[in-house]
Short mmCIF file of C-alpha atoms in Angstrom, two decimals:
data_model
loop_
_atom_site.label_atom_id
_atom_site.label_comp_id
_atom_site.label_asym_id
_atom_site.label_seq_id
_atom_site.Cartn_x
_atom_site.Cartn_y
_atom_site.Cartn_z
CA MET A 417 19.72 12.04 -5.55
CA THR A 418 18.68 8.47 -4.73
CA TYR A 419 18.82 7.86 -0.98
CA LEU A 420 17.90 4.15 -0.78
CA GLU A 421 18.48 1.72 -3.61
CA LEU A 422 17.80 -2.00 -3.93
CA ARG A 423 19.77 -3.43 -6.83
CA ASN A 424 18.70 -6.79 -8.25
CA LEU A 425 18.03 -8.04 -4.73
CA GLY A 426 17.35 -11.75 -4.27
CA LEU A 427 17.03 -14.21 -1.42
CA LYS A 428 16.86 -17.99 -1.38
CA PHE A 429 16.32 -20.44 1.45
CA GLY A 430 17.90 -23.54 -0.02
CA ALA A 431 16.11 -24.15 -3.32
CA GLU A 432 13.18 -21.91 -2.37
CA VAL A 433 13.19 -18.48 -4.02
CA VAL A 434 11.85 -15.91 -1.53
CA LEU A 435 12.79 -12.70 -3.39
CA GLU A 436 14.11 -12.32 -6.93
CA GLY A 437 15.37 -9.41 -9.00
CA VAL A 438 13.99 -6.69 -6.73
CA ASN A 439 14.93 -3.19 -7.90
CA LEU A 440 13.67 -0.17 -6.00
CA SER A 441 14.82 3.37 -5.29
CA LEU A 442 13.66 5.96 -2.79
CA GLU A 443 14.46 9.62 -2.26
CA LYS A 444 15.16 11.05 1.18
CA GLY A 445 11.91 11.85 2.98
CA GLU A 446 9.75 9.67 0.70
CA ILE A 447 7.28 7.09 1.96
CA LEU A 448 7.08 3.87 -0.05
CA ALA A 449 4.32 1.29 0.36
CA VAL A 450 5.16 -2.28 -0.64
CA LEU A 451 1.81 -3.84 -1.49
CA GLY A 452 1.17 -7.53 -1.91
CA SER A 453 -0.93 -10.46 -0.82
CA SER A 454 0.09 -12.90 1.90
CA GLY A 455 3.19 -14.90 0.95
CA ALA A 456 4.37 -12.43 -1.70
CA GLY A 457 7.60 -11.72 0.22
CA LYS A 458 6.79 -8.36 1.88
CA SER A 459 7.98 -9.13 5.42
CA THR A 460 11.02 -10.98 4.08
CA LEU A 461 11.98 -7.84 2.15
CA LEU A 462 11.86 -5.86 5.40
CA ARG A 463 14.05 -8.46 7.11
CA VAL A 464 16.68 -7.99 4.41
CA LEU A 465 16.50 -4.20 4.75
CA ALA A 466 16.77 -4.48 8.54
CA GLY A 467 19.85 -6.70 8.27
CA PHE A 468 18.26 -9.86 9.67
CA GLU A 469 18.81 -11.76 6.40
CA ARG A 470 21.80 -11.65 4.05
CA PRO A 471 20.72 -11.43 0.38
CA SER A 472 21.62 -14.28 -1.98
CA SER A 473 22.13 -11.78 -4.79
CA GLY A 474 22.22 -8.04 -5.32
CA GLU A 475 22.75 -5.31 -2.75
CA VAL A 476 21.11 -2.62 -0.63
CA VAL A 477 22.61 0.88 -0.70
CA LEU A 478 21.57 3.42 1.93
CA SER A 479 22.90 6.97 1.81
CA SER A 480 25.64 5.92 -0.65
CA LYS A 481 26.80 3.05 1.59
CA VAL A 482 26.34 -0.65 0.83
CA ILE A 483 24.64 -2.09 3.92
CA SER A 484 23.72 -5.53 2.51
CA SER A 485 25.24 -7.65 -0.22
CA THR A 486 26.31 -11.23 -0.80
CA ASP A 487 29.70 -10.64 0.81
CA SER A 488 29.08 -7.82 3.31
CA LEU A 489 26.44 -7.13 5.93
CA VAL A 490 26.20 -4.18 8.28
CA ASN A 491 24.79 -5.43 11.58
CA PRO A 492 21.16 -4.45 12.29
CA GLU A 493 22.10 -2.23 15.24
CA GLN A 494 24.68 -0.34 13.19
CA ARG A 495 22.71 0.48 10.04
CA GLY A 496 20.43 3.19 11.45
CA VAL A 497 17.15 1.48 10.66
CA GLY A 498 14.10 1.79 12.92
CA ILE A 499 11.38 -0.86 12.94
CA VAL A 500 7.69 -0.63 13.84
CA PRO A 501 6.37 -4.22 13.99
CA GLN A 502 2.86 -5.50 13.37
CA GLU A 503 2.26 -5.63 17.11
CA ALA A 504 3.95 -2.93 19.17
CA ALA A 505 6.34 -5.34 20.96
CA LEU A 506 7.03 -2.89 23.77
CA PHE A 507 9.31 -3.89 26.63
CA PRO A 508 6.78 -4.96 29.27
CA HIS A 509 9.00 -4.00 32.25
CA LEU A 510 9.58 -0.42 31.02
CA ASN A 511 7.12 2.47 31.09
CA VAL A 512 6.28 4.59 28.04
CA PHE A 513 9.11 7.09 28.63
CA GLN A 514 11.66 4.31 29.13
CA ASN A 515 10.50 2.43 26.04
CA VAL A 516 10.96 5.51 23.86
CA GLU A 517 14.30 6.27 25.51
CA PHE A 518 15.67 2.76 25.02
CA GLY A 519 17.51 3.36 21.75
CA ILE A 520 19.19 6.64 22.73
CA LYS A 521 20.94 5.67 25.97
CA LYS A 522 24.24 6.95 24.58
CA LEU A 523 22.95 10.52 24.68
CA ALA A 524 23.40 12.62 27.79
CA ALA A 525 20.44 12.56 30.18
CA PRO A 526 19.21 16.10 29.34
CA GLU A 527 19.32 15.32 25.60
CA ARG A 528 17.45 12.06 26.14
CA LYS A 529 14.75 13.81 28.13
CA THR A 530 14.36 16.52 25.48
CA ARG A 531 14.16 14.03 22.61
CA VAL A 532 11.68 11.74 24.37
CA SER A 533 9.52 14.70 25.40
CA GLU A 534 9.48 15.94 21.79
CA LEU A 535 8.35 12.57 20.51
CA LEU A 536 5.74 12.06 23.22
CA ALA A 537 4.27 15.44 22.30
CA LEU A 538 4.40 14.59 18.59
CA THR A 539 2.63 11.27 19.14
CA LYS A 540 0.09 12.73 21.61
CA LEU A 541 1.41 10.66 24.49
CA SER A 542 2.74 13.37 26.79
CA GLY A 543 0.32 12.48 29.60
CA LEU A 544 1.15 8.76 29.44
CA ALA A 545 4.91 8.82 30.08
CA ASP A 546 4.64 6.81 33.31
CA ARG A 547 2.19 4.20 32.08
CA MET A 548 3.22 0.58 31.60
CA PRO A 549 2.52 -1.19 28.29
CA ASP A 550 -0.34 -3.26 29.74
CA GLN A 551 -2.13 -0.01 30.60
CA LEU A 552 -2.19 1.20 26.98
CA SER A 553 -4.77 0.77 24.23
CA GLY A 554 -3.69 -0.81 20.95
CA GLY A 555 -3.43 2.56 19.24
CA GLN A 556 -1.42 4.07 22.10
CA ALA A 557 0.98 1.12 22.08
CA GLN A 558 1.58 1.51 18.33
CA ARG A 559 2.32 5.21 18.77
CA VAL A 560 4.84 4.35 21.49
CA ALA A 561 6.47 1.84 19.12
CA LEU A 562 6.68 4.54 16.44
CA ALA A 563 8.18 7.07 18.88
CA ARG A 564 10.74 4.47 19.99
CA ALA A 565 11.72 3.77 16.38
CA LEU A 566 12.05 7.51 15.62
CA ALA A 567 14.00 8.42 18.75
CA PRO A 568 17.52 7.76 17.36
CA LYS A 569 16.64 9.71 14.17
CA PRO A 570 17.17 6.65 11.98
CA ALA A 571 18.17 6.79 8.34
CA LEU A 572 15.19 4.59 7.46
CA ILE A 573 11.94 3.52 9.14
CA LEU A 574 10.38 0.13 8.36
CA LEU A 575 6.71 -0.46 9.18
CA ASP A 576 5.51 -4.05 9.04
CA GLU A 577 1.68 -4.02 8.70
CA PRO A 578 1.51 -1.77 11.80
CA PHE A 579 -2.25 -1.20 11.66
CA SER A 580 -3.53 -4.70 10.87
CA ALA A 581 -4.21 -5.73 14.49
CA LEU A 582 -6.41 -2.68 15.18
CA ASP A 583 -10.16 -2.32 14.71
CA ALA A 584 -11.37 -0.48 11.60
CA GLU A 585 -12.12 2.91 13.18
CA LEU A 586 -8.87 3.07 15.14
CA ARG A 587 -6.91 1.81 12.12
CA GLU A 588 -8.12 4.67 9.94
CA GLN A 589 -7.39 7.26 12.64
CA LEU A 590 -3.91 5.91 13.39
CA ARG A 591 -2.96 5.73 9.72
CA SER A 592 -3.43 9.48 9.36
CA GLU A 593 -1.59 10.21 12.60
CA VAL A 594 1.40 8.02 11.75
CA ILE A 595 1.87 9.54 8.30
CA GLU A 596 1.63 13.05 9.73
CA ILE A 597 4.29 12.14 12.32
CA LEU A 598 6.62 10.64 9.72
CA ARG A 599 6.30 13.71 7.51
CA ARG A 600 6.90 16.12 10.38
CA GLU A 601 10.04 14.17 11.28
CA GLY A 602 11.14 14.15 7.63
CA ALA A 603 11.50 10.38 7.84
CA THR A 604 12.25 8.08 4.94
CA ALA A 605 9.96 5.08 5.39
CA ILE A 606 8.87 1.79 3.87
CA LEU A 607 5.44 0.44 4.81
CA VAL A 608 4.50 -3.12 3.88
CA THR A 609 0.81 -3.92 3.66
CA HIS A 610 -1.76 -6.16 1.99
CA ASP A 611 -4.35 -3.36 2.23
CA GLN A 612 -4.77 -1.56 -1.12
CA GLU A 613 -6.54 1.44 0.39
CA GLU A 614 -3.77 1.84 2.95
CA ALA A 615 -1.04 1.76 0.33
CA LEU A 616 -2.78 4.15 -2.06
CA SER A 617 -3.79 6.70 0.57
CA LEU A 618 -0.58 6.89 2.62
CA ALA A 619 2.42 6.55 0.34
CA ASP A 620 4.25 8.80 -2.12
CA LYS A 621 5.15 5.72 -4.15
CA VAL A 622 3.73 2.18 -4.32
CA ALA A 623 5.58 -0.99 -5.28
CA VAL A 624 3.44 -4.05 -6.05
CA LEU A 625 5.13 -7.28 -4.96
CA ARG A 626 3.79 -10.51 -6.45
CA ASP A 627 5.30 -13.98 -6.43
CA GLN A 628 8.58 -12.64 -5.01
CA HIS A 629 8.97 -10.04 -7.78
CA ILE A 630 8.27 -6.32 -8.02
CA VAL A 631 5.79 -6.11 -10.89
CA GLN A 632 5.04 -2.35 -10.89
CA VAL A 633 6.28 0.80 -9.18
CA GLY A 634 4.67 4.22 -9.44
CA SER A 635 2.68 6.91 -7.72
CA PRO A 636 -0.61 5.79 -6.15
CA ALA A 637 -2.51 7.39 -9.05
CA GLU A 638 -0.33 5.65 -11.66
CA ILE A 639 -0.72 2.26 -10.00
CA TYR A 640 -4.49 2.60 -9.68
CA ASN A 641 -5.27 4.23 -13.02
CA ALA A 642 -2.78 2.36 -15.20
CA PRO A 643 -2.14 -1.13 -13.79
CA ALA A 644 0.70 -2.82 -15.65
CA ASP A 645 -1.18 -6.08 -16.12
CA LEU A 646 -4.54 -7.70 -15.56
CA GLY A 647 -3.48 -9.23 -12.24
CA ILE A 648 -2.69 -5.81 -10.78
CA ALA A 649 -5.91 -4.35 -12.20
CA THR A 650 -8.03 -6.94 -10.40
CA PHE A 651 -5.93 -6.78 -7.21
CA LEU A 652 -6.33 -3.01 -6.92
CA GLY A 653 -9.97 -2.19 -6.46
CA ASP A 654 -13.16 -3.57 -7.93
CA SER A 655 -12.82 -4.14 -11.67
CA ILE A 656 -15.20 -5.69 -14.19
CA LEU A 657 -13.51 -7.58 -17.01
CA VAL A 658 -15.15 -7.36 -20.42
CA ASP A 659 -14.01 -9.05 -23.63
CA GLY A 660 -13.09 -6.70 -26.44
CA GLU A 661 -11.47 -6.34 -29.85
CA VAL A 662 -9.65 -3.33 -31.26
CA VAL A 663 -11.47 -2.02 -34.33
CA ASP A 664 -10.59 1.30 -35.96
CA GLY A 665 -8.65 2.52 -32.96
CA LYS A 666 -11.35 1.73 -30.38
CA VAL A 667 -12.11 -1.32 -28.24
CA GLN A 668 -15.38 -2.89 -29.34
CA THR A 669 -17.19 -4.48 -26.35
CA SER A 670 -20.69 -5.51 -25.35
CA LEU A 671 -20.86 -2.20 -23.48
CA GLY A 672 -20.02 -0.14 -26.56
CA ARG A 673 -16.94 1.23 -28.29
CA LEU A 674 -14.45 2.35 -25.66
CA SER A 675 -11.30 4.47 -25.76
CA ALA A 676 -8.15 2.89 -24.33
CA LEU A 677 -5.69 4.55 -21.97
CA ASN A 678 -2.82 2.39 -23.17
CA HIS A 679 -1.39 1.65 -26.62
CA ILE A 680 -3.60 -0.56 -28.77
CA GLU A 681 -3.41 -1.96 -32.30
CA ASN A 682 -6.21 -2.87 -34.66
CA GLY A 683 -7.10 -6.55 -34.61
CA GLN A 684 -5.99 -7.15 -31.03
CA GLN A 685 -8.30 -9.21 -28.85
CA GLY A 686 -8.33 -9.16 -25.08
CA VAL A 687 -10.19 -7.71 -22.13
CA VAL A 688 -10.82 -4.27 -20.71
CA ALA A 689 -10.80 -3.66 -16.96
CA ILE A 690 -13.47 -1.18 -15.91
CA ARG A 691 -13.58 0.23 -12.38
CA SER A 692 -16.97 0.22 -10.67
CA GLU A 693 -16.81 4.02 -10.32
CA ASN A 694 -16.41 4.40 -14.09
CA PHE A 695 -19.93 3.19 -14.79
CA TYR A 696 -22.75 5.71 -15.10
CA LEU A 697 -26.29 4.39 -14.65
CA GLN A 698 -28.92 6.46 -16.42
CA PRO A 699 -32.49 5.71 -15.29
CA ASN A 700 -34.43 4.79 -18.42
CA PRO A 701 -37.76 2.88 -18.49
CA ALA A 702 -36.81 1.62 -21.95
CA GLY A 703 -33.26 0.73 -20.94
CA ASP A 704 -31.82 -2.67 -21.79
CA SER A 705 -30.38 -3.27 -18.30
CA GLU A 706 -32.00 -3.90 -14.90
CA VAL A 707 -30.83 -3.20 -11.35
CA VAL A 708 -30.85 -6.55 -9.54
CA GLY A 709 -29.03 -5.65 -6.33
CA ARG A 710 -27.97 -2.70 -4.23
CA VAL A 711 -25.74 -2.33 -1.16
CA PHE A 712 -26.17 1.08 0.45
CA PHE A 713 -23.24 2.70 2.33
CA GLY A 714 -24.70 6.17 2.87
CA HIS A 715 -22.21 8.27 0.91
CA ASP A 716 -22.40 5.83 -1.98
CA ALA A 717 -23.88 2.50 -3.01
CA VAL A 718 -22.69 -0.52 -4.99
CA VAL A 719 -25.35 -1.37 -7.54
CA GLU A 720 -25.52 -4.71 -9.34
CA VAL A 721 -26.88 -4.43 -12.86
CA ARG A 722 -27.80 -7.19 -15.29
CA THR A 723 -27.05 -6.09 -18.86
CA PRO A 724 -27.94 -8.16 -21.95
CA ASN A 725 -24.51 -9.80 -21.95
CA LEU A 726 -23.09 -9.67 -18.43
CA THR A 727 -23.68 -8.50 -14.86
CA ILE A 728 -21.72 -5.51 -13.61
CA ARG A 729 -21.17 -3.72 -10.29
CA ALA A 730 -21.35 0.07 -10.39
CA ARG A 731 -20.50 2.52 -7.62
CA SER A 732 -23.14 5.23 -7.50
CA ASN A 733 -23.86 8.34 -5.43
CA GLY A 734 -25.71 6.95 -2.38
CA PRO A 735 -28.79 9.20 -2.21
CA PHE A 736 -29.34 8.95 -5.96
CA ALA A 737 -28.45 5.30 -6.56
CA PRO A 738 -31.13 3.50 -8.60
CA GLU A 739 -33.39 1.07 -6.76
CA VAL A 740 -33.64 -2.66 -7.37
CA GLY A 741 -35.98 -3.34 -10.27
CA MET A 742 -35.30 -0.08 -12.11
CA ARG A 743 -34.40 -0.16 -15.80
CA VAL A 744 -31.26 1.73 -16.71
CA THR A 745 -28.85 2.43 -19.56
CA VAL A 746 -25.22 1.68 -18.70
CA TRP A 747 -22.51 4.07 -19.85
CA VAL A 748 -18.76 3.80 -19.35
CA ARG A 749 -17.16 7.11 -18.36
CA GLY A 750 -13.64 7.89 -19.58
CA ALA A 751 -11.05 5.64 -21.13
CA VAL A 752 -10.24 2.11 -19.97
CA ASN A 753 -7.19 -0.15 -19.75
CA PHE A 754 -7.03 -2.83 -22.45
CA TYR A 755 -5.07 -6.03 -21.93
CA PRO A 756 -4.39 -8.05 -25.10
CA SER A 757 -4.71 -11.81 -24.98
CA ALA A 758 -1.43 -13.72 -25.05
CA LYS A 759 -0.56 -14.78 -28.58
#
């Protein structure tokens, strides 16, 4: 049964359209990532869900109750929604224990202590209960913010780019910890992010938001392997675009005849989007292509190859990646997505 549903949600500020026709649904306990570039409307969507903005059209239904619509709005503090902001935004005059306790003051003191202690243990903060916010690292502060949001056992958790202010190593570590915590709590959550890797690796479902519209929703694998349009294909990962024409059920390109993942019709012209990991480089002294660049990452390498008709980037196994100057034959592994030209 659908737990959270956004029905034709829209928001305008005067004549400016900020969100339009947003339809989304989420099951209880699912984690949804809303992925989009800056200005797409991600944070505004969270503000509507949190109750800070009244929609101009449509409605939000949470646990069978309308919490936002054009003519009704449940106040933010009454809708059971927890928020983890981009920066922890802890109360500077309260220690860690008091910050986590803040939203459950209505509980009896023993219950508050038990709940806070549970969450401090879950977020690996048990030894920091008496510390003040200015004594915490960035990662510790974000874990406190998450514990505070979870303390009242909210119906929904909203995470607004919560890892973007952290350095790369800490960001990767905290991502894994936060998702583990959310799953152990059985939380239903929406994460907004501009980071494709973050969205694909953390969520059960991904919604791509572009120009104030949801343009595709699916599992991380569906979004990555079968982008709905060329814009999504190039936004998600490194793709090489190659012109092609459908001939006898295959896409004829300068890299050979390729099978298509999606429906194609003979005579169509357009482009195929090929992921860098779908190229196979076969060392061949008589090959028609030459390695002209290589960036080595250890576990893999990105190899730039000049073919007779275009230059491609291929992701190759690091220790066995061909060296600059080597001749190779380029193969495309598996089927590709074909995008017909507009008629």
